[in-house]
Tab-separated table of C-alpha atoms (C1' of nucleotides) in Angstrom:
chain	number	residue	atom	x	y	z
A	1	MET	CA	0.000	0.000	0.000
A	2	PRO	CA	2.631	2.590	0.905
A	3	GLU	CA	4.302	3.638	-2.331
A	4	GLU	CA	7.484	5.481	-3.114
A	5	PRO	CA	7.129	8.341	-5.605
A	6	LYS	CA	8.225	7.239	-9.066
A	7	THR	CA	8.571	10.608	-10.722
A	8	GLU	CA	10.242	13.884	-9.832
A	9	ARG	CA	6.855	15.530	-9.455
A	10	GLY	CA	5.720	12.874	-7.018
A	11	ARG	CA	8.918	13.202	-5.048
A	12	ARG	CA	8.415	16.903	-4.632
A	13	THR	CA	4.808	16.415	-3.544
A	14	ARG	CA	5.814	13.867	-0.952
A	15	GLU	CA	8.540	16.183	0.260
A	16	ARG	CA	6.132	19.113	0.539
A	17	ILE	CA	3.730	17.039	2.630
A	18	VAL	CA	6.435	15.796	4.986
A	19	ALA	CA	7.896	19.267	5.401
A	20	SER	CA	4.502	20.768	6.213
A	21	ALA	CA	3.704	17.969	8.636
A	22	ALA	CA	7.076	18.408	10.316
A	23	LYS	CA	6.489	22.128	10.734
A	24	LEU	CA	3.016	21.739	12.211
A	25	ILE	CA	3.929	18.806	14.427
A	26	GLU	CA	6.930	20.705	15.740
A	27	ARG	CA	4.622	23.410	16.989
A	28	ARG	CA	1.477	21.565	18.067
A	29	GLY	CA	2.491	17.935	18.506
A	30	VAL	CA	1.386	14.829	16.656
A	31	GLU	CA	-2.068	14.299	18.147
A	32	ALA	CA	-2.999	17.955	17.867
A	33	THR	CA	-2.056	18.135	14.192
A	34	GLY	CA	-4.835	17.168	11.777
A	35	LEU	CA	-4.195	15.719	8.362
A	36	ASP	CA	-6.374	18.406	6.792
A	37	GLN	CA	-4.191	21.110	8.318
A	38	VAL	CA	-1.111	19.423	6.915
A	39	LEU	CA	-2.643	19.241	3.456
A	40	ALA	CA	-3.814	22.845	3.543
A	41	GLU	CA	-0.303	23.939	4.527
A	42	ALA	CA	1.253	21.793	1.809
A	43	GLY	CA	-1.320	22.703	-0.816
A	44	ALA	CA	-2.057	19.049	-1.452
A	45	SER	CA	-5.098	16.792	-1.391
A	46	LYS	CA	-6.103	13.735	0.611
A	47	SER	CA	-5.463	11.361	-2.245
A	48	GLN	CA	-1.931	12.650	-2.576
A	49	LEU	CA	-1.254	11.973	1.072
A	50	TYR	CA	-2.649	8.460	0.958
A	51	HIS	CA	-0.871	7.815	-2.301
A	52	TYR	CA	2.473	8.035	-0.537
A	53	PHE	CA	1.653	7.091	3.066
A	54	ALA	CA	-0.294	4.126	4.372
A	55	ASP	CA	-1.727	6.091	7.288
A	56	LYS	CA	-0.983	8.876	9.729
A	57	GLN	CA	1.575	6.786	11.564
A	58	ALA	CA	3.569	6.329	8.366
A	59	LEU	CA	3.568	10.087	7.859
A	60	VAL	CA	4.737	10.614	11.413
A	61	ARG	CA	7.595	8.198	10.897
A	62	ALA	CA	8.575	10.086	7.748
A	63	VAL	CA	8.564	13.272	9.814
A	64	ILE	CA	10.847	11.617	12.360
A	65	ALA	CA	13.258	10.665	9.580
A	66	TRP	CA	13.098	14.214	8.201
A	67	GLN	CA	13.777	15.850	11.555
A	68	THR	CA	16.541	13.400	12.296
A	69	ALA	CA	18.242	14.183	9.018
A	70	ALA	CA	17.817	17.926	9.530
A	71	ILE	CA	19.047	18.089	13.098
A	72	VAL	CA	21.557	15.297	13.393
A	73	ASP	CA	23.236	16.104	10.093
A	74	GLY	CA	23.359	19.792	10.940
A	75	VAL	CA	24.845	19.103	14.345
A	76	ALA	CA	27.368	16.610	12.957
A	77	GLU	CA	28.976	19.194	10.727
A	78	ARG	CA	29.491	21.475	13.665
A	79	LEU	CA	30.693	18.755	16.037
A	80	GLU	CA	33.398	17.612	13.640
A	81	ARG	CA	35.287	20.831	14.079
A	82	ILE	CA	35.282	20.946	17.870
A	83	ASP	CA	38.582	19.912	19.444
A	84	SER	CA	38.945	22.057	22.564
A	85	TRP	CA	37.009	23.042	25.674
A	86	ALA	CA	36.613	26.521	24.236
A	87	GLY	CA	35.198	25.061	21.038
A	88	LEU	CA	32.724	22.949	22.978
A	89	GLU	CA	31.588	25.912	25.012
A	90	ALA	CA	31.207	27.988	21.858
A	91	TRP	CA	28.856	25.314	20.517
A	92	PHE	CA	26.909	25.406	23.791
A	93	ASP	CA	26.618	29.168	23.441
A	94	THR	CA	25.234	28.677	19.930
A	95	LEU	CA	22.539	26.384	21.283
A	96	VAL	CA	21.552	28.883	23.968
A	97	ALA	CA	21.567	31.772	21.511
A	98	TYR	CA	19.317	29.808	19.155
A	99	GLN	CA	16.803	29.109	21.899
A	100	GLN	CA	16.886	32.751	22.905
A	101	ALA	CA	16.248	33.792	19.309
A	102	MET	CA	13.321	31.369	19.126
A	103	ASP	CA	11.981	32.683	22.430
A	104	CYS	CA	12.355	29.147	23.792
A	105	HIS	CA	9.665	27.636	21.621
A	106	VAL	CA	10.147	24.291	19.825
A	107	GLY	CA	13.154	23.087	21.808
A	108	CYS	CA	14.349	19.868	20.197
A	109	PRO	CA	11.887	18.330	17.701
A	110	ILE	CA	13.304	14.854	18.306
A	111	GLY	CA	12.937	15.258	22.031
A	112	SER	CA	9.361	16.505	21.740
A	113	LEU	CA	8.403	13.638	19.468
A	114	ALA	CA	10.055	11.182	21.836
A	115	ALA	CA	8.155	12.518	24.825
A	116	GLU	CA	4.843	12.248	23.013
A	117	LEU	CA	5.274	8.985	21.120
A	118	ALA	CA	7.559	6.771	23.222
A	119	ASP	CA	4.666	5.189	25.094
A	120	THR	CA	2.039	5.114	22.354
A	121	ASP	CA	3.767	4.246	19.067
A	122	GLU	CA	6.310	1.454	19.323
A	123	ALA	CA	7.651	1.831	15.780
A	124	ALA	CA	8.123	5.556	16.250
A	125	ARG	CA	9.815	4.904	19.594
A	126	GLN	CA	12.373	2.691	17.897
A	127	ASP	CA	12.987	5.266	15.184
A	128	LEU	CA	13.543	7.926	17.824
A	129	ALA	CA	15.814	5.687	19.879
A	130	LEU	CA	17.883	5.286	16.727
A	131	SER	CA	17.924	9.051	16.185
A	132	PHE	CA	19.199	9.605	19.696
A	133	GLY	CA	21.689	6.834	19.087
A	134	THR	CA	23.251	8.429	16.035
A	135	TRP	CA	23.271	11.811	17.736
A	136	ALA	CA	25.022	10.302	20.743
A	137	GLY	CA	27.390	8.562	18.339
A	138	GLN	CA	28.458	11.883	16.908
A	139	LEU	CA	29.013	13.311	20.362
A	140	ARG	CA	31.024	10.219	21.140
A	141	THR	CA	33.233	10.758	18.106
A	142	MET	CA	33.916	14.251	19.339
A	143	LEU	CA	34.721	12.984	22.847
A	144	ASP	CA	37.039	10.345	21.378
A	145	ARG	CA	38.932	13.184	19.767
A	146	PHE	CA	39.103	14.942	23.135
A	147	ARG	CA	40.465	11.791	24.701
A	148	GLU	CA	43.079	11.357	21.998
A	149	ARG	CA	44.262	14.874	22.561
A	150	GLY	CA	44.571	14.302	26.273
A	151	LEU	CA	41.636	16.505	27.242
A	152	LEU	CA	39.868	13.514	28.760
A	153	GLY	CA	41.395	10.739	30.833
A	154	PRO	CA	42.506	7.710	28.811
A	155	ASP	CA	39.984	5.463	30.571
A	156	THR	CA	36.990	7.727	29.909
A	157	ASP	CA	33.921	5.884	28.649
A	158	THR	CA	33.091	8.235	25.797
A	159	GLU	CA	29.897	6.404	24.862
A	160	GLN	CA	28.421	6.868	28.327
A	161	SER	CA	29.618	10.443	28.528
A	162	ALA	CA	28.018	11.177	25.169
A	163	TYR	CA	24.634	9.966	26.411
A	164	ALA	CA	25.072	11.968	29.604
A	165	VAL	CA	25.675	15.138	27.587
A	166	LEU	CA	22.725	14.365	25.314
A	167	ALA	CA	20.472	13.846	28.336
A	168	THR	CA	21.567	17.145	29.828
A	169	ILE	CA	20.908	18.966	26.556
A	170	GLN	CA	17.427	17.455	26.291
A	171	GLY	CA	16.587	18.221	29.905
A	172	GLY	CA	17.906	21.753	29.576
A	173	LEU	CA	15.802	22.314	26.476
A	174	LEU	CA	12.705	21.024	28.247
A	175	LEU	CA	13.256	23.299	31.232
A	176	ALA	CA	13.992	26.279	28.996
A	177	LYS	CA	10.850	25.629	26.961
A	178	THR	CA	8.700	25.281	30.052
A	179	THR	CA	10.025	28.326	31.878
A	180	ARG	CA	10.618	30.309	28.669
A	181	ASP	CA	14.051	31.085	30.055
A	182	PRO	CA	17.101	30.167	27.937
A	183	GLU	CA	19.191	30.566	31.069
A	184	ARG	CA	17.939	27.153	32.196
A	185	LEU	CA	19.533	25.590	29.147
A	186	ARG	CA	22.743	27.500	29.735
A	187	ILE	CA	22.969	26.243	33.298
A	188	ALA	CA	22.405	22.670	32.178
A	189	LEU	CA	25.101	22.964	29.527
A	190	ILE	CA	27.537	24.431	32.023
A	191	ALA	CA	26.911	21.385	34.186
A	192	ALA	CA	27.519	19.073	31.222
A	193	GLY	CA	30.768	20.882	30.472
A	194	GLY	CA	31.777	20.778	34.115
A	195	TYR	CA	31.163	17.061	34.251
A	196	LEU	CA	33.286	16.444	31.166
A	197	ARG	CA	36.070	18.615	32.554
A	198	SER	CA	35.981	16.568	35.753
A	199	LEU	CA	36.893	13.624	33.536
A	200	ALA	CA	40.133	15.305	32.465
A	201	PRO	CA	43.350	13.509	33.420
A	202	ALA	CA	44.522	14.406	36.923
A	203	PRO	CA	47.416	16.765	35.986
A	204	GLU	CA	45.064	18.986	33.970
A	205	ARG	CA	42.644	19.549	36.803
B	1	MET	CA	-18.837	28.444	35.844
B	2	PRO	CA	-16.140	26.236	37.410
B	3	GLU	CA	-17.389	25.220	40.842
B	4	GLU	CA	-15.729	23.750	43.856
B	5	PRO	CA	-17.488	20.753	45.398
B	6	LYS	CA	-19.529	21.733	48.436
B	7	THR	CA	-20.171	18.352	49.957
B	8	GLU	CA	-18.045	15.360	50.813
B	9	ARG	CA	-19.701	13.327	48.087
B	10	GLY	CA	-18.895	15.944	45.480
B	11	ARG	CA	-15.332	16.173	46.654
B	12	ARG	CA	-14.862	12.468	46.198
B	13	THR	CA	-16.378	12.547	42.722
B	14	ARG	CA	-14.097	15.363	41.650
B	15	GLU	CA	-11.140	13.504	43.080
B	16	ARG	CA	-12.087	10.319	41.212
B	17	ILE	CA	-12.290	12.204	37.930
B	18	VAL	CA	-8.944	13.920	38.392
B	19	ALA	CA	-7.243	10.687	39.445
B	20	SER	CA	-8.596	8.833	36.417
B	21	ALA	CA	-7.620	11.648	34.094
B	22	ALA	CA	-4.130	11.747	35.595
B	23	LYS	CA	-3.707	8.023	35.095
B	24	LEU	CA	-4.852	8.051	31.476
B	25	ILE	CA	-2.954	11.215	30.579
B	26	GLU	CA	0.205	9.809	32.127
B	27	ARG	CA	0.039	6.893	29.710
B	28	ARG	CA	-1.376	8.396	26.533
B	29	GLY	CA	-0.870	12.141	26.792
B	30	VAL	CA	-3.398	14.952	26.972
B	31	GLU	CA	-4.537	15.130	23.345
B	32	ALA	CA	-4.855	11.378	23.047
B	33	THR	CA	-7.029	11.100	26.141
B	34	GLY	CA	-10.742	11.574	25.513
B	35	LEU	CA	-13.151	12.870	28.124
B	36	ASP	CA	-15.374	9.841	27.608
B	37	GLN	CA	-12.469	7.544	28.451
B	38	VAL	CA	-11.802	9.507	31.619
B	39	LEU	CA	-15.437	9.286	32.661
B	40	ALA	CA	-15.638	5.577	31.909
B	41	GLU	CA	-12.528	5.003	34.028
B	42	ALA	CA	-13.884	7.158	36.842
B	43	GLY	CA	-17.410	5.773	36.616
B	44	ALA	CA	-18.812	9.257	36.259
B	45	SER	CA	-20.979	11.117	33.771
B	46	LYS	CA	-20.464	14.125	31.549
B	47	SER	CA	-22.559	16.369	33.736
B	48	GLN	CA	-20.411	15.513	36.727
B	49	LEU	CA	-17.280	16.493	34.864
B	50	TYR	CA	-18.705	19.787	33.678
B	51	HIS	CA	-20.140	20.446	37.108
B	52	TYR	CA	-16.630	20.758	38.516
B	53	PHE	CA	-14.544	21.813	35.510
B	54	ALA	CA	-15.174	24.580	33.009
B	55	ASP	CA	-13.621	22.638	30.144
B	56	LYS	CA	-10.946	20.120	29.302
B	57	GLN	CA	-8.186	22.622	29.941
B	58	ALA	CA	-9.399	23.135	33.497
B	59	LEU	CA	-9.312	19.382	34.044
B	60	VAL	CA	-5.791	19.237	32.657
B	61	ARG	CA	-4.682	21.959	35.028
B	62	ALA	CA	-6.201	20.018	37.908
B	63	VAL	CA	-4.234	16.999	36.750
B	64	ILE	CA	-1.051	19.081	36.746
B	65	ALA	CA	-1.757	20.160	40.326
B	66	TRP	CA	-2.451	16.539	41.294
B	67	GLN	CA	0.748	15.218	39.754
B	68	THR	CA	2.758	18.058	41.214
B	69	ALA	CA	1.448	17.292	44.680
B	70	ALA	CA	2.058	13.568	44.246
B	71	ILE	CA	5.579	13.799	42.889
B	72	VAL	CA	7.030	16.910	44.433
B	73	ASP	CA	5.705	16.111	47.900
B	74	GLY	CA	6.923	12.538	47.654
B	75	VAL	CA	10.365	13.631	46.544
B	76	ALA	CA	10.590	16.346	49.201
B	77	GLU	CA	10.267	13.858	52.024
B	78	ARG	CA	13.144	11.849	50.634
B	79	LEU	CA	15.339	14.840	49.853
B	80	GLU	CA	15.090	16.192	53.391
B	81	ARG	CA	17.065	13.267	54.745
B	82	ILE	CA	19.945	13.397	52.284
B	83	ASP	CA	23.104	14.938	53.710
B	84	SER	CA	25.977	13.056	52.086
B	85	TRP	CA	27.229	12.015	48.661
B	86	ALA	CA	26.348	8.432	49.489
B	87	GLY	CA	22.836	9.498	50.406
B	88	LEU	CA	22.455	11.387	47.140
B	89	GLU	CA	23.647	8.432	45.137
B	90	ALA	CA	21.290	6.142	47.018
B	91	TRP	CA	18.421	8.392	45.930
B	92	PHE	CA	19.671	8.256	42.347
B	93	ASP	CA	19.717	4.474	42.588
B	94	THR	CA	16.124	4.565	43.774
B	95	LEU	CA	15.110	6.556	40.715
B	96	VAL	CA	16.850	4.125	38.377
B	97	ALA	CA	15.370	1.115	40.158
B	98	TYR	CA	11.891	2.623	39.860
B	99	GLN	CA	12.275	3.139	36.130
B	100	GLN	CA	13.561	-0.380	35.765
B	101	ALA	CA	10.573	-1.723	37.661
B	102	MET	CA	8.250	0.297	35.424
B	103	ASP	CA	10.061	-0.986	32.341
B	104	CYS	CA	10.876	2.641	31.527
B	105	HIS	CA	7.319	3.664	30.802
B	106	VAL	CA	5.826	6.907	32.148
B	107	GLY	CA	9.097	8.622	33.052
B	108	CYS	CA	8.214	11.867	34.818
B	109	PRO	CA	4.548	12.917	34.478
B	110	ILE	CA	5.448	16.580	34.955
B	111	GLY	CA	8.101	16.356	32.268
B	112	SER	CA	5.763	14.639	29.823
B	113	LEU	CA	3.053	17.212	30.411
B	114	ALA	CA	5.585	20.004	29.980
B	115	ALA	CA	6.821	18.619	26.675
B	116	GLU	CA	3.293	18.345	25.323
B	117	LEU	CA	1.710	21.513	26.680
B	118	ALA	CA	4.466	24.131	26.918
B	119	ASP	CA	3.835	25.440	23.412
B	120	THR	CA	0.062	25.017	23.203
B	121	ASP	CA	-1.434	25.894	26.585
B	122	GLU	CA	0.021	29.000	28.206
B	123	ALA	CA	-1.771	28.581	31.532
B	124	ALA	CA	-0.621	24.980	31.801
B	125	ARG	CA	2.908	26.046	30.876
B	126	GLN	CA	2.971	28.472	33.789
B	127	ASP	CA	1.644	25.828	36.173
B	128	LEU	CA	4.337	23.431	35.033
B	129	ALA	CA	7.053	26.066	35.294
B	130	LEU	CA	5.940	26.531	38.881
B	131	SER	CA	6.037	22.780	39.488
B	132	PHE	CA	9.584	22.620	38.211
B	133	GLY	CA	10.346	25.657	40.329
B	134	THR	CA	9.236	24.094	43.584
B	135	TRP	CA	10.981	20.842	42.711
B	136	ALA	CA	14.188	22.755	41.998
B	137	GLY	CA	13.639	24.638	45.235
B	138	GLN	CA	13.672	21.406	47.190
B	139	LEU	CA	16.837	20.285	45.462
B	140	ARG	CA	18.310	23.630	46.281
B	141	THR	CA	17.479	23.227	49.966
B	142	MET	CA	19.311	19.926	49.888
B	143	LEU	CA	22.305	21.489	48.155
B	144	ASP	CA	22.327	24.315	50.698
B	145	ARG	CA	22.691	21.655	53.351
B	146	PHE	CA	25.578	20.153	51.402
B	147	ARG	CA	27.243	23.529	51.228
B	148	GLU	CA	26.791	24.159	54.945
B	149	ARG	CA	28.444	20.847	55.688
B	150	GLY	CA	31.366	21.697	53.479
B	151	LEU	CA	30.505	19.190	50.753
B	152	LEU	CA	30.138	22.008	48.254
B	153	GLY	CA	32.326	25.061	47.904
B	154	PRO	CA	31.099	28.103	49.870
B	155	ASP	CA	30.545	30.116	46.684
B	156	THR	CA	28.426	27.431	44.983
B	157	ASP	CA	25.259	28.784	43.335
B	158	THR	CA	22.891	26.162	44.710
B	159	GLU	CA	19.905	27.499	42.783
B	160	GLN	CA	21.653	27.055	39.453
B	161	SER	CA	23.040	23.687	40.430
B	162	ALA	CA	19.570	22.550	41.450
B	163	TYR	CA	18.190	23.381	38.014
B	164	ALA	CA	21.150	21.658	36.379
B	165	VAL	CA	20.434	18.481	38.343
B	166	LEU	CA	16.722	18.712	37.518
B	167	ALA	CA	17.507	19.117	33.825
B	168	THR	CA	19.768	16.088	33.888
B	169	ILE	CA	17.106	13.997	35.615
B	170	GLN	CA	14.491	15.024	33.050
B	171	GLY	CA	16.785	14.369	30.117
B	172	GLY	CA	17.842	11.039	31.542
B	173	LEU	CA	14.219	10.014	31.990
B	174	LEU	CA	13.417	11.000	28.406
B	175	LEU	CA	16.334	9.001	27.032
B	176	ALA	CA	15.487	6.017	29.223
B	177	LYS	CA	11.862	6.129	28.127
B	178	THR	CA	12.793	6.368	24.468
B	179	THR	CA	15.418	3.635	24.466
B	180	ARG	CA	13.628	1.558	27.131
B	181	ASP	CA	16.976	1.332	28.878
B	182	PRO	CA	17.176	2.503	32.507
B	183	GLU	CA	20.948	2.571	32.081
B	184	ARG	CA	20.555	5.849	30.219
B	185	LEU	CA	19.067	7.435	33.304
B	186	ARG	CA	21.793	5.991	35.476
B	187	ILE	CA	24.477	7.482	33.247
B	188	ALA	CA	22.803	10.876	33.343
B	189	LEU	CA	22.552	10.776	37.119
B	190	ILE	CA	26.194	9.788	37.433
B	191	ALA	CA	27.042	12.861	35.387
B	192	ALA	CA	24.876	15.041	37.623
B	193	GLY	CA	26.611	13.625	40.679
B	194	GLY	CA	30.004	14.075	39.077
B	195	TYR	CA	29.231	17.690	38.309
B	196	LEU	CA	28.162	18.396	41.885
B	197	ARG	CA	31.268	16.691	43.226
B	198	SER	CA	33.381	18.892	40.960
B	199	LEU	CA	31.907	21.801	42.908
B	200	ALA	CA	33.370	20.494	46.180
B	201	PRO	CA	35.896	22.761	47.901
B	202	ALA	CA	39.430	22.216	46.589
B	203	PRO	CA	40.863	20.235	49.548
B	204	GLU	CA	38.098	17.622	49.252
B	205	ARG	CA	38.790	16.896	45.624
C	1	DC	C1'	-0.544	10.734	-31.337
C	2	DA	C1'	-2.072	6.772	-28.518
C	3	DA	C1'	-1.996	4.248	-24.294
C	4	DG	C1'	-0.872	3.001	-19.833
C	5	DA	C1'	0.848	4.486	-15.573
C	6	DA	C1'	1.507	7.987	-12.137
C	7	DT	C1'	-0.578	11.620	-9.967
C	8	DT	C1'	-4.297	14.592	-8.475
C	9	DG	C1'	-8.951	16.814	-6.631
C	10	DG	C1'	-12.192	16.565	-3.413
C	11	DA	C1'	-16.719	14.666	-2.061
C	12	DC	C1'	-17.893	11.401	1.180
C	13	DT	C1'	-18.169	8.205	5.481
C	14	DG	C1'	-18.503	6.481	10.117
C	15	DA	C1'	-16.407	7.299	14.397
C	16	DT	C1'	-15.178	10.241	17.858
C	17	DC	C1'	-14.284	14.668	19.730
C	18	DG	C1'	-15.424	18.464	23.344
C	19	DG	C1'	-19.313	20.490	25.058
C	20	DT	C1'	-24.622	21.470	26.061
C	21	DC	C1'	-28.863	20.506	28.156
C	22	DC	C1'	-32.511	18.989	31.014
C	23	DA	C1'	-34.819	15.909	33.816
C	24	DC	C1'	-33.820	13.344	37.681
C	25	DT	C1'	-32.087	11.831	42.567
C	26	DC	C1'	-30.057	12.695	46.840
C	27	DT	C1'	-29.299	15.177	51.203
C	28	DA	C1'	-29.976	18.168	54.941
C	29	DA	C1'	-32.267	21.723	57.258
C	30	DA	C1'	-36.716	23.925	58.380
D	1	DT	C1'	-42.777	16.495	55.275
D	2	DT	C1'	-41.644	20.024	52.387
D	3	DT	C1'	-38.170	22.259	49.796
D	4	DA	C1'	-34.019	24.087	47.828
D	5	DG	C1'	-29.689	23.301	46.311
D	6	DA	C1'	-26.033	19.950	45.325
D	7	DG	C1'	-25.080	16.225	42.605
D	8	DT	C1'	-26.154	12.938	38.755
D	9	DG	C1'	-27.363	10.334	34.165
D	10	DG	C1'	-27.058	10.311	29.590
D	11	DA	C1'	-29.161	11.746	25.163
D	12	DC	C1'	-27.818	14.911	22.042
D	13	DC	C1'	-25.164	18.492	19.020
D	14	DG	C1'	-22.053	20.410	15.510
D	15	DA	C1'	-17.318	20.007	14.417
D	16	DT	C1'	-13.593	17.449	13.254
D	17	DC	C1'	-11.086	13.277	12.888
D	18	DA	C1'	-8.587	9.602	9.959
D	19	DG	C1'	-9.426	7.222	6.083
D	20	DT	C1'	-12.019	5.696	1.330
D	21	DC	C1'	-13.144	6.167	-3.330
D	22	DC	C1'	-13.381	7.362	-8.098
D	23	DA	C1'	-13.192	10.263	-11.858
D	24	DA	C1'	-10.127	13.527	-13.964
D	25	DT	C1'	-5.612	15.059	-15.214
D	26	DT	C1'	-0.703	14.870	-16.268
D	27	DC	C1'	3.364	12.483	-17.610
D	28	DT	C1'	6.167	9.025	-20.042
D	29	DT	C1'	7.081	6.179	-23.611
D	30	DG	C1'	6.562	3.887	-27.884
DNA sequence: CAAGAATTGGACTGATCGGTCCACTCTAAA
DNA sequence: TTTAGAGTGGACCGATCAGTCCAATTCTTG
């Protein structure tokens, strides 16, 4: 039933629908977003939607893939270039500045989707777990670089530390979104940085 | 329009409705929970609901108050007795064990509500910001005790640290819920503990 | 240009949503 | 025993939901 677009035109239509759905879901959540709203936003019709997606769940999973690609890929590029504490903190500042610019709306689309879907849509939950996994993997690559350069102790578990940093980012974003205060994110990130620094080899402390 | 129950019977009915709503919302979220489901669960009728609540939003806010009382009060009792690193870590272990026992469902009801409602229901957002605030306040009281006892440096900003710990807990719960792996929460809590320890006065390091 | 496939428009359906309404029962005080 | 107000039951409403269906259009290819 679910079909992949076979022409360029179809591909663009599918893309338009997913992008519109992603935008609306980011703001109002999955349950609160109606298919008719999505189609109005995308300028498409019901038959177009159901031509490319089996049902709403399939569309939601496409949105997850879209958001994952957008965020994780964007973050990866930035993370690759970080190789010092100052560089890490500059990235943290970017995150805080972005939230401030957005007036602390949205937060992290992946995180929001995870909070809403983890207990109600098993397939989506697995997709999101994978998204977090690749994100954590990129953080881990960065931390491996830190370790190589002697910024972290040689016995540091970079995988665990990566998940710890990811958790702190997600929690900070949630608090910032709820209190509408980007400072909450900044404080969380400072704690994440402080934790990592506490993992530095003894002489550097 | 919204009325407070004036008899014992009414009070119990209202309570039953809120408790049922809290239970369902905790599992499926606000948007996915229908009023009819709530009433079926509570064994009540539509007129009873609308006798005590102006609309669904009012019920949701009552649920927020209920969950806040349940969680924050429960946590406060525990936090009061913590006055050492070992005690703190024992509490962390309790949190992880609870998630493990729950198979990583639910997570934190306040956090889930915040993720879903922060951008769509301003009144609820403010309620939830307050809930986080009182929770952070209790953590802060605990950290003040740590500072008094010399476990934290005398210039430690306990308010900020409290929010950092809260953020890490929330993020850890989200990751644990999404990956169904309580280990993710444990790692986050270890990081929170590590950060706090890095704030200890120099001689204790 | 002909034909088959891919794509599109949108009316339609049954279920469910939040919310209204009114007649009814219960309780306690006069 | 009357009565007034608190509490209750559930039928009902218009709106909206996800999803179906089919005829019309556009594109590709021979």
